[in-house]
């Protein structure tokens, strides 16, 4: 398509003070993007300006989104600004939709200088919901702190942005579109791609599709139920699990991406994927899975809704890693988990003598290790699991990893997990979230808590609840020195480690859009009592966690908004 020379304008603007990207990029209520003049433009310009002009000129950038409300408006702006900022080529998902793992895959495949994902991940969608923008760098991973800091600094001083207001792209037609601009950067091309195919191709080279097909549609096949949660994953699930691997079409539900994500919170956890959990409880299906809105998270359920914590999930995948052909070829370079994730993975690392890294929350800390060839498999307690095939967590990859284990072992997911506990012991694990807490109250509570924890007198203290006594071994504010680039990340969560290895961690979320979200993570290791109720087992530590922080008193809450 040739729309003739398009005008490039420089538009004056004024900065906003609050455009610091959080754990998952810049996330705000939709109305913030809609009502604040040039709020989106300012941020996009800051992203482009953070890239050296020489690197930007003629370069390729990937653009995708999870299809939520405001996606199309935002893509139009991104396209118009990319052209005006010298980008040579944009690769955009069909209809502007591309999962977060696929963005990472496509950035790497096309050697793009980065990717822009229009997503607020697992936050609610629709006009009253959230919208977000995430920038990934050339490796395909979420921008690291040096980059996000630079973007933030630019956004605080921005005075103008560049845009081609007349440029209109057709997102519905696959293939190349060419535009001539009146400035020196020309021509500008846009390529609308079928990201499902690129992503499927990547998975074909990782897993044994013939074995998976046999598992899902062979003579002794298992029945699975997959919920795409009205998010971006529908087309990927249909193409890969149903069409290619032979799972029946009705095994996959909520496969049409909706702007309001069906009105539900599109998170991959059993408290959000309630339909899936209910269906699984009926016993008709052997294995269940769901994804979040942008497809990077996963929840795995066994028959009758047997729930597998993400911390256990990554440990089980690690223990069975050679059921995945990719790792038979690459070998295993290392394992990693975020600090608040349970230490189940550590047990496997120790037994297999594979290096284990404990990183701060957020995928950007993992991919640095992957780029350095030190990490193969990692996970976060927040339903994120992934390998070094891309630089994002990957929901469907995790599901195929589990199915590969099921195919190789011919056991149920529940039996595999229970055998795992018998061999390695069990890390009981829970997370309490207190959402939308008054920001000042949350920050003051964290500051006071830190003062208490770092006081020398705190180590050695004993806490008793009923017959259980826990003695503090150490307490600190987690700090991480990246082993690759020696960068230091401070204030990554307050943690209390007890002498039996149990841990309580407190953190403020970096992805919320209203007030503050306080997260309390509890992890306790058991060698004997392997098959008890998690909340019963962790009740004493939960009591201690609330007592030490005085969380309810300080926030005015009587209980968590969500327990996972
Ligand atoms: C949350 C999760 C974290 C994940 C991030 C992006 O961040 O806890 O593990 O990396 O979303 O998906 P938080 O809100 O805790 O900062």
Coordinates of N, CA, C and O in Angstrom, one line a residue, residues 314-484:
X314 N 7.4 -25.6 38.8 CA 8.8 -25.4 38.2 C 9.7 -26.5 38.8 O 10.6 -27.0 38.1
X315 N 9.5 -26.8 40.1 CA 10.4 -27.9 40.7 C 10.2 -29.2 40.0 O 11.1 -30.0 39.7
X316 N 8.9 -29.5 39.7 CA 8.6 -30.8 39.1 C 9.1 -30.8 37.6 O 9.7 -31.8 37.2
X317 N 9.0 -29.7 36.9 CA 9.5 -29.7 35.6 C 11.0 -29.8 35.6 O 11.6 -30.6 34.8
X318 N 11.7 -29.2 36.6 CA 13.1 -29.3 36.7 C 13.5 -30.8 37.0 O 14.5 -31.3 36.3
X319 N 12.8 -31.4 37.8 CA 13.1 -32.8 38.2 C 12.9 -33.8 37.0 O 13.5 -34.9 37.0
X320 N 12.1 -33.3 36.0 CA 11.8 -34.2 34.9 C 12.2 -33.6 33.6 O 11.6 -33.8 32.5
X321 N 13.2 -32.7 33.7 CA 13.5 -31.8 32.5 C 13.9 -32.6 31.2 O 13.6 -32.1 30.2
X322 N 14.4 -33.8 31.4 CA 14.8 -34.5 30.2 C 13.6 -35.2 29.5 O 13.8 -35.8 28.4
X323 N 12.4 -35.0 30.0 CA 11.2 -35.4 29.2 C 11.0 -34.4 28.1 O 10.2 -34.7 27.2
X324 N 11.7 -33.3 28.1 CA 11.6 -32.3 27.1 C 12.8 -32.4 26.1 O 13.9 -32.1 26.6
X325 N 12.5 -32.7 24.9 CA 13.7 -33.0 24.0 C 14.7 -31.8 23.9 O 15.9 -32.0 23.8
X326 N 14.1 -30.6 23.9 CA 15.0 -29.4 23.8 C 16.2 -29.5 24.8 O 17.3 -29.2 24.5
X327 N 15.8 -29.8 26.0 CA 16.9 -29.9 27.1 C 17.8 -31.0 26.9 O 19.0 -31.0 27.4
X328 N 17.3 -32.1 26.2 CA 18.3 -33.2 25.9 C 19.4 -32.7 25.0 O 20.5 -33.1 25.1
X329 N 19.0 -31.7 24.1 CA 20.0 -31.2 23.2 C 20.9 -30.1 23.8 O 22.1 -30.1 23.6
X330 N 20.2 -29.2 24.6 CA 21.0 -28.1 25.1 C 21.7 -28.4 26.4 O 22.6 -27.7 26.8
X331 N 21.3 -29.4 27.1 CA 21.8 -29.6 28.5 C 21.1 -28.6 29.4 O 20.3 -27.7 29.0
X332 N 21.4 -28.7 30.7 CA 20.8 -27.8 31.6 C 21.8 -26.9 32.3 O 22.8 -27.4 32.9
X333 N 21.7 -25.6 32.1 CA 22.8 -24.7 32.5 C 22.5 -24.2 33.9 O 23.5 -23.8 34.6
X334 N 21.3 -24.1 34.3 CA 21.0 -23.6 35.7 C 19.6 -23.4 35.9 O 18.8 -23.4 34.9
X335 N 19.2 -23.3 37.2 CA 17.8 -23.1 37.5 C 17.7 -21.8 38.2 O 18.7 -21.3 38.9
X336 N 16.5 -21.1 38.2 CA 16.4 -19.9 39.0 C 14.9 -19.7 39.4 O 14.0 -20.2 38.7
X337 N 14.8 -19.1 40.5 CA 13.4 -18.7 41.0 C 13.5 -17.3 41.6 O 14.6 -16.9 42.0
X338 N 12.4 -16.6 41.6 CA 12.4 -15.3 42.3 C 12.4 -15.6 43.8 O 12.0 -16.6 44.3
X339 N 12.9 -14.6 44.5 CA 13.1 -14.8 45.9 C 11.9 -15.2 46.7 O 11.9 -16.1 47.5
X340 N 10.7 -14.6 46.4 CA 9.5 -15.0 47.2 C 9.0 -16.4 46.8 O 8.2 -17.0 47.5
X341 N 9.4 -17.0 45.7 CA 9.0 -18.3 45.2 C 9.5 -19.3 46.2 O 10.6 -19.2 46.8
X342 N 8.7 -20.4 46.5 CA 9.1 -21.4 47.5 C 10.5 -22.0 47.1 O 10.8 -22.0 45.9
X343 N 11.1 -22.6 48.0 CA 12.4 -23.2 47.8 C 12.3 -24.6 47.3 O 13.3 -25.4 47.3
X344 N 11.2 -25.0 46.7 CA 11.1 -26.4 46.2 C 12.1 -26.6 45.1 O 12.7 -27.7 45.0
X345 N 12.3 -25.6 44.3 CA 13.3 -25.8 43.2 C 14.7 -26.0 43.7 O 15.5 -26.7 43.1
X346 N 15.0 -25.4 44.8 CA 16.3 -25.5 45.4 C 16.7 -27.0 45.7 O 17.8 -27.4 45.6
X347 N 15.7 -27.7 46.1 CA 15.9 -29.1 46.5 C 16.3 -29.9 45.2 O 17.2 -30.8 45.3
X348 N 15.6 -29.6 44.1 CA 16.0 -30.3 42.9 C 17.4 -29.9 42.4 O 18.2 -30.7 42.0
X349 N 17.7 -28.6 42.5 CA 19.0 -28.1 42.1 C 20.1 -28.8 42.9 O 21.1 -29.2 42.4
X350 N 19.8 -28.9 44.2 CA 20.8 -29.5 45.1 C 21.0 -31.0 44.7 O 22.2 -31.5 44.5
X351 N 19.9 -31.7 44.5 CA 20.0 -33.1 44.2 C 20.7 -33.4 42.8 O 21.4 -34.4 42.6
X352 N 20.5 -32.5 41.9 CA 21.0 -32.7 40.5 C 22.3 -31.9 40.3 O 22.9 -31.9 39.2
X353 N 22.8 -31.2 41.4 CA 24.0 -30.4 41.4 C 24.0 -29.4 40.2 O 25.0 -29.2 39.5
X354 N 22.8 -28.8 40.0 CA 22.7 -27.8 39.0 C 22.6 -26.4 39.8 O 22.0 -26.3 40.8
X355 N 23.3 -25.4 39.3 CA 23.3 -24.1 39.9 C 21.9 -23.5 40.1 O 21.1 -23.6 39.2
X356 N 21.7 -22.9 41.2 CA 20.4 -22.3 41.5 C 20.6 -20.8 41.8 O 21.4 -20.5 42.6
X357 N 19.8 -20.0 41.1 CA 19.9 -18.5 41.3 C 18.6 -18.1 41.9 O 17.5 -18.5 41.6
X358 N 18.7 -17.2 42.9 CA 17.6 -16.6 43.6 C 17.6 -15.1 43.2 O 18.5 -14.4 43.6
X359 N 16.6 -14.7 42.5 CA 16.6 -13.4 41.9 C 15.4 -12.5 42.5 O 14.5 -13.1 43.0
X360 N 15.5 -11.2 42.2 CA 14.3 -10.4 42.6 C 13.1 -10.8 41.7 O 13.2 -11.4 40.7
X361 N 12.0 -10.3 42.1 CA 10.7 -10.5 41.4 C 10.8 -9.8 40.0 O 11.3 -8.7 39.9
X362 N 10.3 -10.5 39.0 CA 10.3 -9.9 37.6 C 11.2 -10.7 36.7 O 12.3 -11.1 37.0
X363 N 10.7 -10.9 35.5 CA 11.4 -11.8 34.5 C 12.7 -11.2 34.0 O 13.6 -11.9 33.6
X364 N 12.9 -9.9 34.1 CA 14.1 -9.3 33.6 C 15.4 -9.8 34.2 O 16.4 -9.8 33.7
X365 N 15.2 -10.2 35.5 CA 16.4 -10.7 36.2 C 16.8 -12.1 35.7 O 18.0 -12.5 35.8
X366 N 15.8 -12.9 35.1 CA 16.1 -14.2 34.6 C 16.9 -14.1 33.3 O 17.8 -14.8 33.0
X367 N 16.4 -13.3 32.4 CA 16.9 -13.4 31.0 C 18.3 -12.9 30.9 O 19.0 -13.3 30.0
X368 N 18.7 -12.1 31.8 CA 20.1 -11.7 31.8 C 21.0 -12.9 32.0 O 22.1 -13.1 31.4
X369 N 20.6 -13.8 32.9 CA 21.3 -15.0 33.2 C 21.2 -16.0 31.9 O 22.2 -16.6 31.6
X370 N 20.0 -15.9 31.3 CA 19.9 -16.8 30.1 C 20.8 -16.3 29.0 O 21.5 -17.1 28.3
X371 N 20.9 -15.0 28.8 CA 21.7 -14.4 27.7 C 23.2 -14.8 28.0 O 24.0 -15.0 27.1
X372 N 23.5 -14.9 29.3 CA 24.9 -15.3 29.6 C 25.1 -16.8 29.6 O 26.2 -17.3 30.0
X373 N 24.1 -17.6 29.2 CA 24.3 -19.0 29.1 C 24.3 -19.7 30.5 O 24.9 -20.8 30.6
X374 N 23.7 -19.1 31.5 CA 23.8 -19.6 32.8 C 22.5 -20.2 33.3 O 22.4 -20.7 34.4
X375 N 21.4 -20.0 32.5 CA 20.1 -20.4 33.0 C 19.2 -21.1 31.9 O 19.2 -20.6 30.8
X376 N 18.6 -22.2 32.3 CA 17.8 -22.9 31.4 C 16.3 -22.9 31.7 O 15.4 -22.9 30.9
X377 N 16.0 -23.0 33.0 CA 14.6 -23.1 33.5 C 14.4 -22.2 34.7 O 15.2 -22.2 35.6
X378 N 13.3 -21.5 34.8 CA 13.0 -20.7 35.9 C 11.5 -20.5 36.2 O 10.7 -20.8 35.3
X379 N 11.2 -20.0 37.3 CA 9.8 -19.8 37.6 C 9.6 -18.8 38.8 O 10.5 -18.5 39.5
X380 N 8.4 -18.3 38.8 CA 8.0 -17.4 39.8 C 6.7 -17.9 40.5 O 5.9 -18.6 39.8
X381 N 6.5 -17.6 41.7 CA 5.3 -18.1 42.4 C 4.0 -17.5 41.8 O 2.9 -18.1 42.1
X382 N 4.1 -16.5 41.1 CA 3.0 -15.8 40.5 C 2.5 -16.4 39.2 O 2.1 -15.7 38.3
X383 N 2.6 -17.7 39.1 CA 2.1 -18.5 38.0 C 2.9 -18.2 36.7 O 2.4 -18.2 35.6
X384 N 4.2 -18.0 36.9 CA 5.1 -17.8 35.7 C 6.1 -18.9 35.7 O 6.8 -19.2 36.7
X385 N 6.3 -19.6 34.5 CA 7.3 -20.6 34.3 C 7.8 -20.4 32.9 O 7.1 -20.0 32.0
X386 N 9.1 -20.8 32.7 CA 9.6 -20.6 31.4 C 11.0 -21.2 31.3 O 11.7 -21.5 32.2
X387 N 11.5 -21.3 30.0 CA 12.8 -21.7 29.7 C 13.5 -20.7 28.9 O 13.0 -19.6 28.6
X388 N 14.7 -21.1 28.5 CA 15.6 -20.1 27.8 C 15.3 -20.1 26.2 O 16.1 -19.6 25.5
X389 N 14.2 -20.6 25.8 CA 13.8 -20.6 24.4 C 13.4 -19.2 24.0 O 13.5 -18.8 22.8
X390 N 12.9 -18.4 24.9 CA 12.6 -17.0 24.7 C 13.0 -16.3 26.0 O 13.6 -16.9 26.9
X391 N 12.6 -15.0 26.1 CA 13.0 -14.2 27.3 C 11.8 -13.7 28.1 O 11.9 -12.6 28.7
X392 N 10.7 -14.4 28.0 CA 9.5 -14.1 28.8 C 9.1 -15.4 29.4 O 9.4 -16.5 28.9
X393 N 8.2 -15.3 30.5 CA 7.6 -16.5 30.9 C 6.6 -17.0 29.8 O 6.2 -16.1 29.0
X394 N 6.2 -18.2 29.9 CA 5.5 -18.7 28.7 C 4.5 -19.8 29.1 O 4.8 -20.9 29.4
X395 N 3.2 -19.3 29.1 CA 2.1 -20.2 29.6 C 1.9 -21.5 28.8 O 1.9 -22.5 29.4
X396 N 1.9 -21.4 27.5 CA 1.6 -22.6 26.7 C 2.9 -23.5 26.7 O 2.7 -24.8 26.8
X397 N 4.0 -22.9 26.8 CA 5.2 -23.8 26.9 C 5.2 -24.6 28.2 O 5.5 -25.8 28.2
X398 N 4.7 -24.0 29.3 CA 4.6 -24.7 30.6 C 3.6 -25.8 30.5 O 3.8 -26.9 31.0
X399 N 2.5 -25.6 29.8 CA 1.5 -26.6 29.6 C 2.1 -27.8 28.8 O 2.0 -29.0 29.2
X400 N 2.8 -27.5 27.7 CA 3.4 -28.6 26.9 C 4.5 -29.2 27.7 O 4.8 -30.5 27.5
X401 N 5.2 -28.5 28.6 CA 6.2 -29.1 29.4 C 5.6 -30.2 30.3 O 6.0 -31.3 30.5
X402 N 4.5 -29.8 30.9 CA 3.7 -30.8 31.8 C 3.2 -31.9 31.0 O 3.3 -33.1 31.4
X403 N 2.7 -31.6 29.8 CA 2.1 -32.8 29.0 C 3.2 -33.7 28.6 O 3.1 -34.9 28.5
X404 N 4.4 -33.1 28.4 CA 5.6 -34.0 28.0 C 5.9 -34.9 29.1 O 6.3 -36.1 28.9
X405 N 5.8 -34.4 30.3 CA 6.1 -35.3 31.5 C 5.1 -36.4 31.6 O 5.4 -37.5 31.9
X406 N 3.8 -35.9 31.5 CA 2.7 -36.9 31.5 C 2.9 -38.0 30.4 O 2.7 -39.2 30.7
X407 N 3.3 -37.5 29.3 CA 3.4 -38.5 28.1 C 4.6 -39.5 28.4 O 4.5 -40.7 28.2
X408 N 5.6 -39.0 29.0 CA 6.8 -39.9 29.3 C 6.5 -40.8 30.5 O 6.9 -41.9 30.5
X409 N 5.9 -40.2 31.5 CA 5.7 -41.1 32.7 C 4.4 -41.8 32.8 O 4.2 -42.7 33.6
X410 N 3.5 -41.4 32.0 CA 2.2 -42.1 31.9 C 1.6 -42.2 33.3 O 1.1 -43.3 33.7
X411 N 1.7 -41.1 34.1 CA 1.1 -41.1 35.4 C 0.2 -39.8 35.4 O 0.4 -38.9 34.6
X412 N -0.6 -39.7 36.4 CA -1.4 -38.5 36.5 C -0.6 -37.4 37.1 O 0.5 -37.6 37.8
X413 N -1.0 -36.1 36.9 CA -0.3 -35.0 37.4 C -0.2 -35.1 38.9 O 0.8 -34.8 39.5
X414 N -1.3 -35.5 39.6 CA -1.3 -35.6 41.0 C -0.3 -36.6 41.5 O 0.5 -36.4 42.5
X415 N -0.2 -37.8 40.9 CA 0.8 -38.8 41.3 C 2.2 -38.3 41.1 O 3.1 -38.6 41.9
X416 N 2.4 -37.6 40.0 CA 3.8 -37.1 39.8 C 4.2 -36.1 40.9 O 5.3 -36.2 41.4
X417 N 3.2 -35.2 41.3 CA 3.5 -34.2 42.3 C 3.8 -35.0 43.6 O 4.7 -34.7 44.4
X418 N 2.9 -35.9 43.9 CA 3.0 -36.6 45.2 C 4.3 -37.4 45.3 O 5.0 -37.4 46.4
X419 N 4.7 -38.0 44.2 CA 6.0 -38.7 44.2 C 7.1 -37.7 44.4 O 8.1 -38.1 45.1
X420 N 6.9 -36.6 43.8 CA 8.0 -35.6 44.0 C 8.1 -35.2 45.4 O 9.3 -35.1 46.0
X421 N 7.0 -35.0 46.1 CA 7.1 -34.6 47.6 C 7.8 -35.7 48.4 O 8.6 -35.5 49.3
X422 N 7.4 -37.0 48.0 CA 8.0 -38.1 48.8 C 9.5 -38.1 48.6 O 10.3 -38.5 49.5
X423 N 10.0 -37.7 47.4 CA 11.4 -37.8 47.2 C 12.1 -36.6 47.8 O 13.2 -36.7 48.4
X424 N 11.5 -35.4 47.6 CA 12.3 -34.2 47.9 C 11.8 -33.5 49.2 O 12.4 -32.5 49.6
X425 N 10.6 -33.9 49.7 CA 10.0 -33.2 50.8 C 9.0 -32.1 50.1 O 9.1 -31.9 48.9
X426 N 8.2 -31.5 51.0 CA 7.2 -30.5 50.4 C 7.4 -29.1 51.0 O 7.5 -29.0 52.2
X427 N 7.4 -28.2 50.1 CA 7.3 -26.8 50.5 C 5.9 -26.3 50.5 O 5.3 -26.1 49.4
X428 N 5.3 -26.2 51.7 CA 3.9 -25.6 51.8 C 4.0 -24.2 51.5 O 5.0 -23.5 52.0
X429 N 3.1 -23.6 50.7 CA 3.3 -22.3 50.2 C 2.0 -21.5 50.1 O 1.0 -22.1 49.6
X430 N 2.0 -20.3 50.5 CA 0.8 -19.5 50.2 C 1.2 -18.0 50.1 O 2.3 -17.6 50.5
X431 N 0.3 -17.3 49.4 CA 0.5 -15.8 49.3 C -0.7 -15.1 49.7 O -1.8 -15.4 49.2
X432 N -0.6 -14.1 50.5 CA -1.7 -13.2 50.9 C -1.6 -11.9 50.2 O -0.5 -11.3 50.2
X433 N -2.6 -11.5 49.5 CA -2.6 -10.1 48.8 C -3.6 -9.2 49.5 O -4.7 -9.6 49.7
X434 N -3.1 -8.0 49.8 CA -4.0 -7.0 50.4 C -4.0 -5.9 49.3 O -3.0 -5.2 49.1
X435 N -5.1 -5.9 48.5 CA -5.1 -5.0 47.4 C -5.7 -3.6 47.7 O -6.5 -3.5 48.6
X436 N -5.3 -2.6 46.9 CA -5.9 -1.3 47.0 C -5.8 -0.7 48.5 O -6.7 -0.1 49.0
X437 N -4.7 -0.9 49.1 CA -4.4 -0.4 50.4 C -4.0 1.0 50.3 O -3.3 1.4 49.3
X438 N -4.3 1.9 51.2 CA -3.9 3.3 51.1 C -2.3 3.3 51.1 O -1.6 2.7 51.8
X439 N -1.8 4.0 50.0 CA -0.4 4.0 49.7 C 0.5 4.4 50.9 O 1.4 3.7 51.2
X440 N 0.2 5.5 51.5 CA 1.0 5.9 52.6 C 1.0 4.9 53.8 O 2.1 4.6 54.3
X441 N -0.1 4.4 54.1 CA -0.2 3.4 55.2 C 0.7 2.2 54.8 O 1.4 1.7 55.7
X442 N 0.6 1.7 53.6 CA 1.4 0.6 53.2 C 2.9 0.9 53.2 O 3.7 0.1 53.8
X443 N 3.3 2.0 52.8 CA 4.7 2.4 52.8 C 5.2 2.6 54.2 O 6.3 2.1 54.5
X444 N 4.4 3.2 55.0 CA 4.9 3.4 56.4 C 5.0 2.0 57.1 O 6.0 1.8 57.9
X445 N 4.1 1.1 56.9 CA 4.1 -0.2 57.5 C 5.4 -0.9 57.1 O 6.2 -1.5 57.9
X446 N 5.8 -0.8 55.8 CA 7.0 -1.5 55.3 C 8.2 -0.8 55.9 O 9.2 -1.5 56.2
X447 N 8.2 0.5 56.0 CA 9.4 1.2 56.6 C 9.6 0.7 58.0 O 10.7 0.4 58.5
X448 N 8.5 0.7 58.8 CA 8.6 0.3 60.2 C 9.0 -1.1 60.3 O 9.8 -1.5 61.2
X449 N 8.5 -1.9 59.5 CA 8.8 -3.4 59.5 C 10.3 -3.6 59.2 O 11.0 -4.3 59.9
X450 N 10.8 -2.8 58.3 CA 12.2 -2.9 58.0 C 13.0 -2.5 59.2 O 14.0 -3.2 59.5
X451 N 12.6 -1.5 59.8 CA 13.4 -1.1 61.0 C 13.4 -2.2 62.1 O 14.4 -2.5 62.7
X452 N 12.2 -2.8 62.3 CA 12.2 -3.9 63.2 C 13.1 -5.1 62.8 O 13.9 -5.6 63.6
X453 N 13.0 -5.4 61.5 CA 13.7 -6.6 61.1 C 15.2 -6.5 61.1 O 16.0 -7.4 61.4
X454 N 15.7 -5.3 60.7 CA 17.1 -5.1 60.6 C 17.8 -4.8 62.0 O 19.0 -4.9 62.1
X455 N 17.0 -4.6 63.0 CA 17.5 -4.4 64.3 C 18.2 -5.7 64.8 O 17.6 -6.8 64.6
X456 N 19.4 -5.5 65.3 CA 20.2 -6.7 65.7 C 19.4 -7.7 66.7 O 19.5 -8.9 66.6
X457 N 18.6 -7.1 67.5 CA 17.9 -7.9 68.5 C 16.8 -8.8 67.9 O 16.3 -9.7 68.5
X458 N 16.5 -8.6 66.6 CA 15.4 -9.4 66.0 C 15.9 -10.8 65.7 O 15.2 -11.7 66.0
X459 N 17.1 -10.9 65.2 CA 17.6 -12.2 64.9 C 17.7 -13.0 66.2 O 18.1 -12.5 67.2
X460 N 17.3 -14.3 66.2 CA 17.3 -15.0 67.4 C 16.0 -15.0 68.2 O 15.7 -15.9 69.0
X461 N 15.1 -14.1 67.9 CA 13.8 -14.0 68.6 C 13.0 -15.3 68.3 O 13.1 -15.8 67.2
X462 N 12.2 -15.6 69.3 CA 11.4 -16.8 69.1 C 9.9 -16.4 69.1 O 9.5 -15.6 69.8
X463 N 9.2 -17.1 68.2 CA 7.7 -16.8 68.1 C 7.0 -18.1 68.3 O 7.3 -19.1 67.6
X464 N 6.0 -18.1 69.2 CA 5.3 -19.4 69.4 C 3.8 -19.2 69.1 O 3.2 -18.2 69.4
X465 N 3.3 -20.2 68.4 CA 1.8 -20.2 68.1 C 1.4 -21.7 68.4 O 1.9 -22.6 67.7
X466 N 0.6 -21.8 69.5 CA 0.3 -23.2 69.9 C 1.6 -23.9 70.2 O 2.4 -23.4 70.9
X467 N 1.7 -25.1 69.6 CA 2.9 -25.9 69.9 C 4.1 -25.6 69.0 O 5.2 -26.0 69.2
X468 N 3.8 -24.8 68.0 CA 4.9 -24.5 67.0 C 5.7 -23.3 67.5 O 5.2 -22.2 67.9
X469 N 7.0 -23.5 67.5 CA 7.9 -22.4 67.9 C 8.9 -22.1 66.7 O 9.5 -23.1 66.1
X470 N 9.0 -20.9 66.3 CA 9.9 -20.5 65.2 C 10.9 -19.6 65.7 O 10.6 -18.6 66.4
X471 N 12.1 -19.8 65.4 CA 13.2 -18.9 65.8 C 13.8 -18.2 64.6 O 14.1 -18.9 63.6
X472 N 13.9 -16.9 64.7 CA 14.4 -16.1 63.6 C 15.9 -16.4 63.4 O 16.7 -16.3 64.3
X473 N 16.3 -16.8 62.2 CA 17.7 -17.0 61.9 C 18.3 -15.8 61.3 O 19.3 -15.3 61.7
X474 N 17.6 -15.2 60.3 CA 18.0 -13.9 59.7 C 16.9 -13.1 59.2 O 15.8 -13.7 58.8
X475 N 17.0 -11.9 59.1 CA 16.0 -11.0 58.5 C 16.7 -9.9 57.8 O 17.7 -9.3 58.2
X476 N 16.2 -9.6 56.6 CA 16.8 -8.5 55.8 C 15.9 -7.9 54.7 O 14.7 -8.4 54.6
X477 N 16.3 -6.9 54.1 CA 15.7 -6.4 52.9 C 16.5 -7.0 51.7 O 17.7 -6.7 51.6
X478 N 15.8 -7.8 50.9 CA 16.6 -8.6 49.9 C 17.3 -7.7 48.9 O 16.6 -6.8 48.4
X479 N 18.5 -8.0 48.7 CA 19.3 -7.2 47.8 C 20.0 -8.2 46.8 O 20.4 -9.2 47.2
X480 N 20.1 -7.8 45.6 CA 20.6 -8.8 44.6 C 21.7 -8.2 43.8 O 21.5 -7.1 43.2
X481 N 22.8 -8.9 43.7 CA 23.8 -8.4 42.8 C 23.8 -9.4 41.6 O 24.0 -10.6 41.7
X482 N 23.5 -8.8 40.4 CA 23.5 -9.6 39.2 C 24.8 -10.3 39.0 O 25.8 -9.6 38.8
X483 N 24.9 -11.6 38.9 CA 26.2 -12.2 38.7 C 26.8 -11.9 37.3 O 28.0 -12.2 37.1
X484 N 25.9 -11.5 36.4 CA 26.5 -11.2 35.0 C 27.0 -9.8 34.9 O 28.2 -9.6 34.5

